[in-house]
PDB file of C-alpha atoms and ligand atoms in Angstrom:
ATOM      1  CA  MET C 125      51.392 -94.542  -5.919  1.00 87.00           C
ATOM      2  CA  ASP C 126      49.517 -92.393  -4.319  1.00 94.00           C
ATOM      3  CA  TRP C 127      49.405 -88.687  -6.720  1.00 96.00           C
ATOM      4  CA  ARG C 128      47.075 -86.440  -3.969  1.00 95.00           C
ATOM      5  CA  SER C 129      49.932 -86.875  -2.033  1.00 95.00           C
ATOM      6  CA  PHE C 130      52.906 -86.156  -4.209  1.00 97.00           C
ATOM      7  CA  ALA C 131      50.871 -82.805  -5.830  1.00 96.00           C
ATOM      8  CA  SER C 132      50.910 -81.809  -1.649  1.00 95.00           C
ATOM      9  CA  GLU C 133      54.225 -83.411  -1.275  1.00 97.00           C
ATOM     10  CA  TRP C 134      55.563 -81.051  -4.403  1.00 97.00           C
ATOM     11  CA  GLU C 135      54.454 -77.845  -3.581  1.00 96.00           C
ATOM     12  CA  VAL C 136      55.936 -77.575   0.445  1.00 97.00           C
ATOM     13  CA  ALA C 137      59.563 -79.189  -1.253  1.00 98.00           C
ATOM     14  CA  ALA C 138      58.766 -76.405  -3.173  1.00 98.00           C
ATOM     15  CA  LEU C 139      57.651 -73.487  -0.949  1.00 98.00           C
ATOM     16  CA  ARG C 140      60.715 -74.745   0.757  1.00 98.00           C
ATOM     17  CA  ARG C 141      63.149 -74.731  -2.021  1.00 98.00           C
ATOM     18  CA  GLY C 142      61.701 -70.733  -2.032  1.00 98.00           C
ATOM     19  CA  PHE C 143      59.507 -71.456  -4.878  1.00 98.00           C
ATOM     20  CA  GLU C 144      55.613 -69.980  -6.404  1.00 98.00           C
ATOM     21  CA  SER C 145      53.358 -72.527  -7.100  1.00 97.00           C
ATOM     22  CA  ASP C 146      50.291 -72.664  -8.776  1.00 96.00           C
ATOM     23  CA  VAL C 147      47.740 -74.806  -9.789  1.00 96.00           C
ATOM     24  CA  LEU C 148      47.215 -75.324 -13.796  1.00 96.00           C
ATOM     25  CA  ILE C 149      43.897 -77.168 -13.483  1.00 94.00           C
ATOM     26  CA  GLU C 150      42.842 -79.396 -10.716  1.00 90.00           C
ATOM     27  CA  GLY C 151      40.153 -82.754 -11.108  1.00 78.00           C
ATOM     28  CA  HIS C 152      39.123 -85.204  -9.140  1.00 76.00           C
ATOM     29  CA  GLY C 153      40.502 -82.934  -6.208  1.00 81.00           C
ATOM     30  CA  LEU C 154      43.949 -83.684  -7.497  1.00 90.00           C
ATOM     31  CA  LYS C 155      46.024 -80.983  -8.622  1.00 92.00           C
ATOM     32  CA  SER C 156      48.786 -80.453 -11.664  1.00 96.00           C
ATOM     33  CA  PRO C 157      51.272 -78.077  -9.721  1.00 97.00           C
ATOM     34  CA  CYS C 158      53.740 -75.844 -11.780  1.00 98.00           C
ATOM     35  CA  SER C 159      56.338 -74.415  -9.488  1.00 98.00           C
ATOM     36  CA  ILE C 160      58.915 -70.765 -10.945  1.00 98.00           C
ATOM     37  CA  LYS C 161      61.575 -70.092  -8.644  1.00 98.00           C
ATOM     38  CA  GLY C 162      64.246 -67.110  -9.375  1.00 96.00           C
ATOM     39  CA  SER C 163      64.542 -64.018 -10.990  1.00 96.00           C
ATOM     40  CA  ALA C 164      63.208 -63.456 -14.931  1.00 94.00           C
ATOM     41  CA  SER C 165      66.430 -62.492 -16.243  1.00 95.00           C
ATOM     42  CA  LEU C 166      68.108 -66.054 -15.176  1.00 97.00           C
ATOM     43  CA  PRO C 167      68.460 -67.988 -18.074  1.00 98.00           C
ATOM     44  CA  CYS C 168      65.796 -70.325 -18.239  1.00 98.00           C
ATOM     45  CA  ILE C 169      65.127 -73.598 -17.871  1.00 98.00           C
ATOM     46  CA  TYR C 170      61.848 -75.247 -17.734  1.00 98.00           C
ATOM     47  CA  LEU C 171      61.419 -79.036 -16.975  1.00 98.00           C
ATOM     48  CA  SER C 172      57.892 -80.944 -17.008  1.00 98.00           C
ATOM     49  CA  SER C 173      56.965 -84.655 -16.104  1.00 98.00           C
ATOM     50  CA  GLY C 174      54.409 -86.299 -16.335  1.00 98.00           C
ATOM     51  CA  ILE C 175      52.203 -85.934 -19.666  1.00 98.00           C
ATOM     52  CA  HIS C 176      52.058 -89.634 -20.462  1.00 98.00           C
ATOM     53  CA  GLY C 177      49.819 -91.306 -16.448  1.00 97.00           C
ATOM     54  CA  ASP C 178      52.112 -94.784 -17.265  1.00 98.00           C
ATOM     55  CA  GLU C 179      55.542 -92.789 -17.007  1.00 98.00           C
ATOM     56  CA  PRO C 180      56.155 -91.515 -13.291  1.00 98.00           C
ATOM     57  CA  ALA C 181      59.699 -92.251 -12.970  1.00 98.00           C
ATOM     58  CA  GLY C 182      59.708 -88.360 -14.402  1.00 98.00           C
ATOM     59  CA  PRO C 183      57.455 -86.949 -11.541  1.00 98.00           C
ATOM     60  CA  GLN C 184      59.666 -88.314  -8.997  1.00 98.00           C
ATOM     61  CA  ALA C 185      63.253 -87.643 -10.345  1.00 98.00           C
ATOM     62  CA  LEU C 186      61.810 -83.825 -10.061  1.00 98.00           C
ATOM     63  CA  LEU C 187      60.300 -84.736  -7.010  1.00 98.00           C
ATOM     64  CA  GLY C 188      63.805 -85.872  -5.396  1.00 98.00           C
ATOM     65  CA  LEU C 189      65.706 -83.359  -6.912  1.00 98.00           C
ATOM     66  CA  LEU C 190      63.306 -81.316  -5.673  1.00 98.00           C
ATOM     67  CA  LYS C 191      63.961 -81.528  -2.066  1.00 98.00           C
ATOM     68  CA  GLU C 192      67.292 -82.339  -2.278  1.00 98.00           C
ATOM     69  CA  GLY C 193      67.731 -78.480  -3.049  1.00 98.00           C
ATOM     70  CA  PHE C 194      68.912 -79.061  -6.390  1.00 98.00           C
ATOM     71  CA  PHE C 195      67.183 -75.804  -8.780  1.00 98.00           C
ATOM     72  CA  SER C 196      70.194 -73.536  -7.230  1.00 96.00           C
ATOM     73  CA  GLU C 197      70.096 -69.822  -6.926  1.00 96.00           C
ATOM     74  CA  ALA C 198      71.723 -70.000 -10.519  1.00 96.00           C
ATOM     75  CA  PHE C 199      68.661 -70.061 -13.182  1.00 98.00           C
ATOM     76  CA  HIS C 200      65.358 -69.198 -13.733  1.00 98.00           C
ATOM     77  CA  TRP C 201      63.013 -72.355 -13.388  1.00 98.00           C
ATOM     78  CA  LEU C 202      60.142 -73.865 -14.650  1.00 98.00           C
ATOM     79  CA  ILE C 203      58.670 -77.198 -13.140  1.00 98.00           C
ATOM     80  CA  CYS C 204      55.468 -78.617 -14.328  1.00 98.00           C
ATOM     81  CA  PRO C 205      56.511 -82.690 -12.892  1.00 98.00           C
ATOM     82  CA  MET C 206      52.612 -83.575 -13.016  1.00 97.00           C
ATOM     83  CA  LEU C 207      51.113 -82.622 -16.679  1.00 97.00           C
ATOM     84  CA  ASN C 208      48.246 -85.593 -16.734  1.00 97.00           C
ATOM     85  CA  PRO C 209      47.100 -86.093 -13.169  1.00 96.00           C
ATOM     86  CA  ALA C 210      44.030 -88.243 -13.837  1.00 95.00           C
ATOM     87  CA  GLY C 211      46.181 -89.675 -16.410  1.00 96.00           C
ATOM     88  CA  LEU C 212      48.476 -90.635 -13.690  1.00 96.00           C
ATOM     89  CA  GLU C 213      46.390 -91.274 -11.411  1.00 95.00           C
ATOM     90  CA  ALA C 214      44.714 -94.244 -13.330  1.00 95.00           C
ATOM     91  CA  GLY C 215      48.245 -95.634 -14.472  1.00 96.00           C
ATOM     92  CA  THR C 216      47.030 -95.064 -18.565  1.00 97.00           C
ATOM     93  CA  ARG C 217      48.925 -93.346 -21.684  1.00 97.00           C
ATOM     94  CA  ASP C 218      46.117 -90.988 -22.108  1.00 97.00           C
ATOM     95  CA  ASN C 219      44.257 -88.873 -20.327  1.00 96.00           C
ATOM     96  CA  GLU C 220      40.427 -89.688 -18.973  1.00 94.00           C
ATOM     97  CA  GLN C 221      39.312 -88.589 -22.324  1.00 95.00           C
ATOM     98  CA  GLY C 222      42.024 -91.554 -23.983  1.00 97.00           C
ATOM     99  CA  LEU C 223      43.416 -88.429 -25.977  1.00 97.00           C
ATOM    100  CA  ASP C 224      47.341 -88.261 -25.398  1.00 98.00           C
ATOM    101  CA  LEU C 225      48.249 -84.668 -23.926  1.00 98.00           C
ATOM    102  CA  ASN C 226      51.815 -85.021 -25.833  1.00 97.00           C
ATOM    103  CA  ARG C 227      50.333 -84.447 -28.996  1.00 97.00           C
ATOM    104  CA  ASP C 228      47.750 -81.332 -28.264  1.00 98.00           C
ATOM    105  CA  TYR C 229      49.717 -78.165 -28.521  1.00 98.00           C
ATOM    106  CA  ARG C 230      48.325 -78.136 -31.713  1.00 97.00           C
ATOM    107  CA  LEU C 231      45.157 -77.855 -31.469  1.00 97.00           C
ATOM    108  CA  CYS C 232      44.759 -77.642 -27.956  1.00 97.00           C
ATOM    109  CA  GLN C 233      41.352 -80.457 -27.565  1.00 97.00           C
ATOM    110  CA  THR C 234      42.592 -80.603 -24.229  1.00 97.00           C
ATOM    111  CA  ARG C 235      41.768 -78.772 -20.938  1.00 96.00           C
ATOM    112  CA  GLU C 236      45.488 -79.880 -19.968  1.00 97.00           C
ATOM    113  CA  VAL C 237      47.313 -78.945 -22.756  1.00 98.00           C
ATOM    114  CA  THR C 238      44.479 -75.422 -22.980  1.00 97.00           C
ATOM    115  CA  SER C 239      45.882 -74.989 -19.079  1.00 97.00           C
ATOM    116  CA  HIS C 240      49.505 -75.111 -19.654  1.00 98.00           C
ATOM    117  CA  ILE C 241      50.042 -73.203 -22.973  1.00 98.00           C
ATOM    118  CA  GLN C 242      48.021 -70.476 -21.186  1.00 97.00           C
ATOM    119  CA  TRP C 243      50.459 -70.928 -18.133  1.00 97.00           C
ATOM    120  CA  LEU C 244      53.431 -71.317 -20.485  1.00 97.00           C
ATOM    121  CA  SER C 245      52.888 -68.209 -22.814  1.00 96.00           C
ATOM    122  CA  ARG C 246      53.244 -65.924 -20.207  1.00 96.00           C
ATOM    123  CA  GLN C 247      57.173 -67.589 -18.820  1.00 97.00           C
ATOM    124  CA  PRO C 248      59.903 -66.513 -20.991  1.00 97.00           C
ATOM    125  CA  ILE C 249      60.946 -68.465 -23.180  1.00 97.00           C
ATOM    126  CA  PRO C 250      63.370 -71.478 -21.842  1.00 98.00           C
ATOM    127  CA  ASP C 251      66.873 -71.567 -22.788  1.00 98.00           C
ATOM    128  CA  LEU C 252      67.088 -75.189 -22.333  1.00 98.00           C
ATOM    129  CA  PHE C 253      63.925 -77.281 -21.959  1.00 98.00           C
ATOM    130  CA  LEU C 254      64.323 -81.154 -20.289  1.00 98.00           C
ATOM    131  CA  SER C 255      60.861 -83.319 -20.814  1.00 98.00           C
ATOM    132  CA  LEU C 256      61.303 -86.029 -18.034  1.00 98.00           C
ATOM    133  CA  HIS C 257      59.619 -89.952 -20.402  1.00 98.00           C
ATOM    134  CA  GLU C 258      59.525 -93.600 -19.647  1.00 98.00           C
ATOM    135  CA  ASP C 259      59.080 -95.601 -22.801  1.00 97.00           C
ATOM    136  CA  TRP C 260      57.174 -99.360 -23.252  1.00 94.00           C
ATOM    137  CA  GLU C 261      58.672-100.808 -25.521  1.00 95.00           C
ATOM    138  CA  SER C 262      62.988 -99.759 -24.727  1.00 96.00           C
ATOM    139  CA  SER C 263      65.808-101.874 -22.600  1.00 96.00           C
ATOM    140  CA  GLY C 264      67.892 -99.373 -22.992  1.00 98.00           C
ATOM    141  CA  PHE C 265      68.281 -95.183 -22.431  1.00 98.00           C
ATOM    142  CA  TYR C 266      67.945 -92.491 -25.088  1.00 98.00           C
ATOM    143  CA  TYR C 267      67.187 -89.047 -26.144  1.00 98.00           C
ATOM    144  CA  TYR C 268      65.517 -87.294 -28.579  1.00 97.00           C
ATOM    145  CA  GLU C 269      67.272 -83.380 -28.879  1.00 98.00           C
ATOM    146  CA  ILE C 270      65.990 -80.724 -31.038  1.00 97.00           C
ATOM    147  CA  ASN C 271      68.623 -77.974 -31.351  1.00 97.00           C
ATOM    148  CA  LEU C 272      67.966 -74.166 -32.929  1.00 97.00           C
ATOM    149  CA  GLY C 273      72.149 -74.000 -34.011  1.00 96.00           C
ATOM    150  CA  VAL C 274      72.957 -73.131 -30.150  1.00 97.00           C
ATOM    151  CA  GLU C 275      75.609 -75.938 -27.970  1.00 96.00           C
ATOM    152  CA  GLY C 276      74.156 -77.845 -26.292  1.00 96.00           C
ATOM    153  CA  PRO C 277      75.327 -81.051 -24.041  1.00 97.00           C
ATOM    154  CA  GLN C 278      77.510 -83.709 -25.863  1.00 97.00           C
ATOM    155  CA  PRO C 279      75.443 -86.762 -26.947  1.00 97.00           C
ATOM    156  CA  GLU C 280      78.716 -88.461 -25.349  1.00 98.00           C
ATOM    157  CA  GLN C 281      78.257 -85.922 -22.391  1.00 98.00           C
ATOM    158  CA  ILE C 282      74.106 -86.965 -21.484  1.00 98.00           C
ATOM    159  CA  LEU C 283      74.857 -90.761 -22.438  1.00 98.00           C
ATOM    160  CA  GLU C 284      77.949 -91.622 -19.695  1.00 98.00           C
ATOM    161  CA  ALA C 285      75.778 -90.163 -17.407  1.00 98.00           C
ATOM    162  CA  ALA C 286      72.478 -92.596 -17.688  1.00 98.00           C
ATOM    163  CA  SER C 287      75.282 -95.395 -18.339  1.00 98.00           C
ATOM    164  CA  ALA C 288      75.732 -95.636 -14.313  1.00 97.00           C
ATOM    165  CA  PHE C 289      72.149 -96.747 -14.886  1.00 98.00           C
ATOM    166  CA  PHE C 290      71.304 -98.180 -18.668  1.00 98.00           C
ATOM    167  CA  ALA C 291      73.711 -98.987 -21.785  1.00 98.00           C
ATOM    168  CA  PRO C 292      72.200 -96.455 -24.853  1.00 98.00           C
ATOM    169  CA  GLU C 293      68.739 -98.091 -26.146  1.00 97.00           C
ATOM    170  CA  PRO C 294      70.748-100.809 -28.940  1.00 95.00           C
ATOM    171  CA  GLU C 295      67.509-100.660 -30.772  1.00 95.00           C
ATOM    172  CA  SER C 296      68.124 -98.491 -34.870  1.00 95.00           C
ATOM    173  CA  VAL C 297      65.100 -97.082 -35.513  1.00 95.00           C
ATOM    174  CA  ILE C 298      63.258 -95.891 -32.505  1.00 94.00           C
ATOM    175  CA  ASP C 299      59.139 -95.397 -32.898  1.00 90.00           C
ATOM    176  CA  GLY C 300      59.831 -94.986 -36.198  1.00 91.00           C
ATOM    177  CA  HIS C 301      62.841 -92.274 -36.142  1.00 93.00           C
ATOM    178  CA  GLY C 302      66.749 -93.289 -36.927  1.00 93.00           C
ATOM    179  CA  VAL C 303      68.960 -92.322 -34.119  1.00 94.00           C
ATOM    180  CA  ASP C 304      71.640 -90.822 -34.699  1.00 92.00           C
ATOM    181  CA  SER C 305      74.153 -92.636 -32.717  1.00 93.00           C
ATOM    182  CA  PRO C 306      73.229 -94.533 -30.538  1.00 95.00           C
ATOM    183  CA  GLY C 307      71.022 -93.055 -28.065  1.00 97.00           C
ATOM    184  CA  TRP C 308      70.369 -90.528 -29.355  1.00 97.00           C
ATOM    185  CA  ILE C 309      67.834 -89.337 -31.910  1.00 96.00           C
ATOM    186  CA  TYR C 310      68.231 -85.486 -33.259  1.00 94.00           C
ATOM    187  CA  HIS C 311      64.752 -84.394 -34.263  1.00 92.00           C
ATOM    188  CA  SER C 312      63.757 -81.895 -36.642  1.00 90.00           C
ATOM    189  CA  GLN C 313      61.498 -78.806 -35.146  1.00 92.00           C
ATOM    190  CA  ASP C 314      58.713 -80.100 -37.472  1.00 90.00           C
ATOM    191  CA  PRO C 315      56.210 -82.405 -35.573  1.00 90.00           C
ATOM    192  CA  ASP C 316      56.215 -86.639 -36.933  1.00 89.00           C
ATOM    193  CA  VAL C 317      52.511 -85.659 -37.122  1.00 90.00           C
ATOM    194  CA  PRO C 318      51.431 -82.101 -38.983  1.00 91.00           C
ATOM    195  CA  ASP C 319      48.413 -81.294 -36.157  1.00 93.00           C
ATOM    196  CA  GLY C 320      49.535 -83.833 -33.426  1.00 95.00           C
ATOM    197  CA  TRP C 321      52.598 -81.204 -32.023  1.00 96.00           C
ATOM    198  CA  PRO C 322      54.002 -82.876 -29.136  1.00 97.00           C
ATOM    199  CA  GLU C 323      54.741 -80.402 -26.048  1.00 98.00           C
ATOM    200  CA  ALA C 324      58.854 -80.011 -27.383  1.00 97.00           C
ATOM    201  CA  ILE C 325      57.329 -79.219 -30.885  1.00 97.00           C
ATOM    202  CA  TYR C 326      55.997 -76.382 -29.821  1.00 97.00           C
ATOM    203  CA  LEU C 327      58.666 -74.895 -27.168  1.00 98.00           C
ATOM    204  CA  ALA C 328      60.306 -74.842 -30.919  1.00 97.00           C
ATOM    205  CA  LYS C 329      58.255 -73.359 -32.103  1.00 96.00           C
ATOM    206  CA  ARG C 330      58.136 -70.799 -29.393  1.00 96.00           C
ATOM    207  CA  LYS C 331      61.707 -70.389 -30.382  1.00 97.00           C
ATOM    208  CA  CYS C 332      63.151 -72.674 -26.739  1.00 98.00           C
ATOM    209  CA  PRO C 333      66.698 -73.490 -28.880  1.00 98.00           C
ATOM    210  CA  LEU C 334      67.669 -76.340 -26.904  1.00 98.00           C
ATOM    211  CA  SER C 335      65.181 -79.606 -25.843  1.00 98.00           C
ATOM    212  CA  LEU C 336      66.429 -82.692 -24.617  1.00 98.00           C
ATOM    213  CA  THR C 337      63.869 -85.461 -24.316  1.00 98.00           C
ATOM    214  CA  PHE C 338      65.205 -87.477 -21.746  1.00 98.00           C
ATOM    215  CA  GLU C 339      63.330 -92.591 -22.128  1.00 98.00           C
ATOM    216  CA  THR C 340      64.163 -94.729 -19.625  1.00 98.00           C
ATOM    217  CA  PRO C 341      63.272 -97.879 -20.269  1.00 98.00           C
ATOM    218  CA  SER C 342      59.872 -98.441 -18.254  1.00 98.00           C
ATOM    219  CA  SER C 343      59.851-102.505 -17.771  1.00 97.00           C
ATOM    220  CA  ALA C 344      63.302-101.777 -15.206  1.00 98.00           C
ATOM    221  CA  PRO C 345      62.820-101.505 -11.747  1.00 98.00           C
ATOM    222  CA  LEU C 346      61.658 -97.550 -11.078  1.00 98.00           C
ATOM    223  CA  ALA C 347      64.583 -96.848  -8.379  1.00 98.00           C
ATOM    224  CA  LYS C 348      66.583 -97.285 -11.162  1.00 98.00           C
ATOM    225  CA  ARG C 349      65.023 -95.294 -13.423  1.00 98.00           C
ATOM    226  CA  VAL C 350      63.309 -92.263 -11.298  1.00 98.00           C
ATOM    227  CA  SER C 351      68.017 -92.274 -10.638  1.00 98.00           C
ATOM    228  CA  CYS C 352      68.736 -92.223 -14.886  1.00 98.00           C
ATOM    229  CA  HIS C 353      66.361 -89.604 -15.030  1.00 98.00           C
ATOM    230  CA  GLN C 354      68.334 -87.773 -11.930  1.00 98.00           C
ATOM    231  CA  ALA C 355      72.077 -88.425 -13.311  1.00 98.00           C
ATOM    232  CA  VAL C 356      70.785 -86.550 -17.472  1.00 98.00           C
ATOM    233  CA  VAL C 357      69.235 -83.350 -15.355  1.00 98.00           C
ATOM    234  CA  ARG C 358      72.263 -83.532 -13.442  1.00 98.00           C
ATOM    235  CA  GLU C 359      74.683 -83.772 -15.948  1.00 98.00           C
ATOM    236  CA  ALA C 360      72.362 -81.317 -18.517  1.00 98.00           C
ATOM    237  CA  VAL C 361      72.594 -78.594 -16.335  1.00 98.00           C
ATOM    238  CA  LYS C 362      76.473 -78.966 -15.534  1.00 98.00           C
ATOM    239  CA  ARG C 363      76.806 -79.125 -19.311  1.00 98.00           C
ATOM    240  CA  PHE C 364      74.411 -76.282 -20.061  1.00 98.00           C
ATOM    241  CA  GLN C 365      75.751 -73.921 -17.259  1.00 97.00           C
ATOM    242  CA  ALA C 366      80.031 -74.326 -18.496  1.00 97.00           C
ATOM    243  CA  ILE C 367      78.594 -73.140 -21.739  1.00 96.00           C
ATOM    244  CA  ILE C 368      77.157 -70.283 -20.641  1.00 93.00           C
ATOM    245  CA  GLY C 369      79.604 -69.750 -18.273  1.00 87.00           C
TER     246      GLY C 369
HETATM  247 ZN1  LIG S 140      56.404 -90.647 -22.689  1.00 66.30          ZN
END
C-alpha cells in the first residue's frame, strides 16, 4: 500500500468535505494528517486509526467514509487516520524505534505520541471516541468498550452491524481479556499495564465518556475488513446520534 498517496488523497478529500487539516508529524516525506470539521459547540466525535502499522483496514475505511461524505454537519469531527506513518510504510505494528505507540500514552517516549497528545490537548474532550484496529490472532469481529457511565450503542447493535462481514469472535478470552458477551469486552478505565497506556485509556483519563475500539481479523480479505469497519462506525454514530437526540 502506498501511504504517501494515502496521505495526499486524505488531504484532498478532507478539504473537499469541509475539513481543515494539519500534520501531526512528518518523517521521510511521509505526513500523518489530522483533520477537524464543524463547530466546537457541537457534540464531538473523534476517530483514529493506523496506530499499528500492520493494520491497514482502519485508515482505508476512514478514507472511504470521508470520500463519500459520511462526516455530516451534525458533529464536531476530529480524525487522525494514520497515527504511525513509519509503521504503516514498513508494515510493522511498532514505529521505527520498535516501540508500540499504543502503549506510550503515559510515558510519551515517542515523537508520534508526543505530537498527538499536544494536538489532542488543543481540542475539546470528545463525547465519543472510535478507534479502528485489527487483530492477527482472531477469526471474528470484536470490540472493547470503555464507558465512564453514559448511555451508548448496545453490543447487539454493533455486533449486528459487523455480522454482515464477520461473526463475533468466538474466543472467550481475547488478548488476556475475558469477554462480557461474545465479541464484546467491557474494559475498565484503568490500563492493563500501569505505565503502558493505550490511546483509549488516555482518552478515558481525559474524561472522554465513551470509547469503542473495533477489531477486525487481519487474516480475512482487506476489502471485507474495510467494509466491516465502515459498517460499525456508521452504526455507532447512528446510535450515538439517536441517544443524544
Ligand atoms: Zn491495533
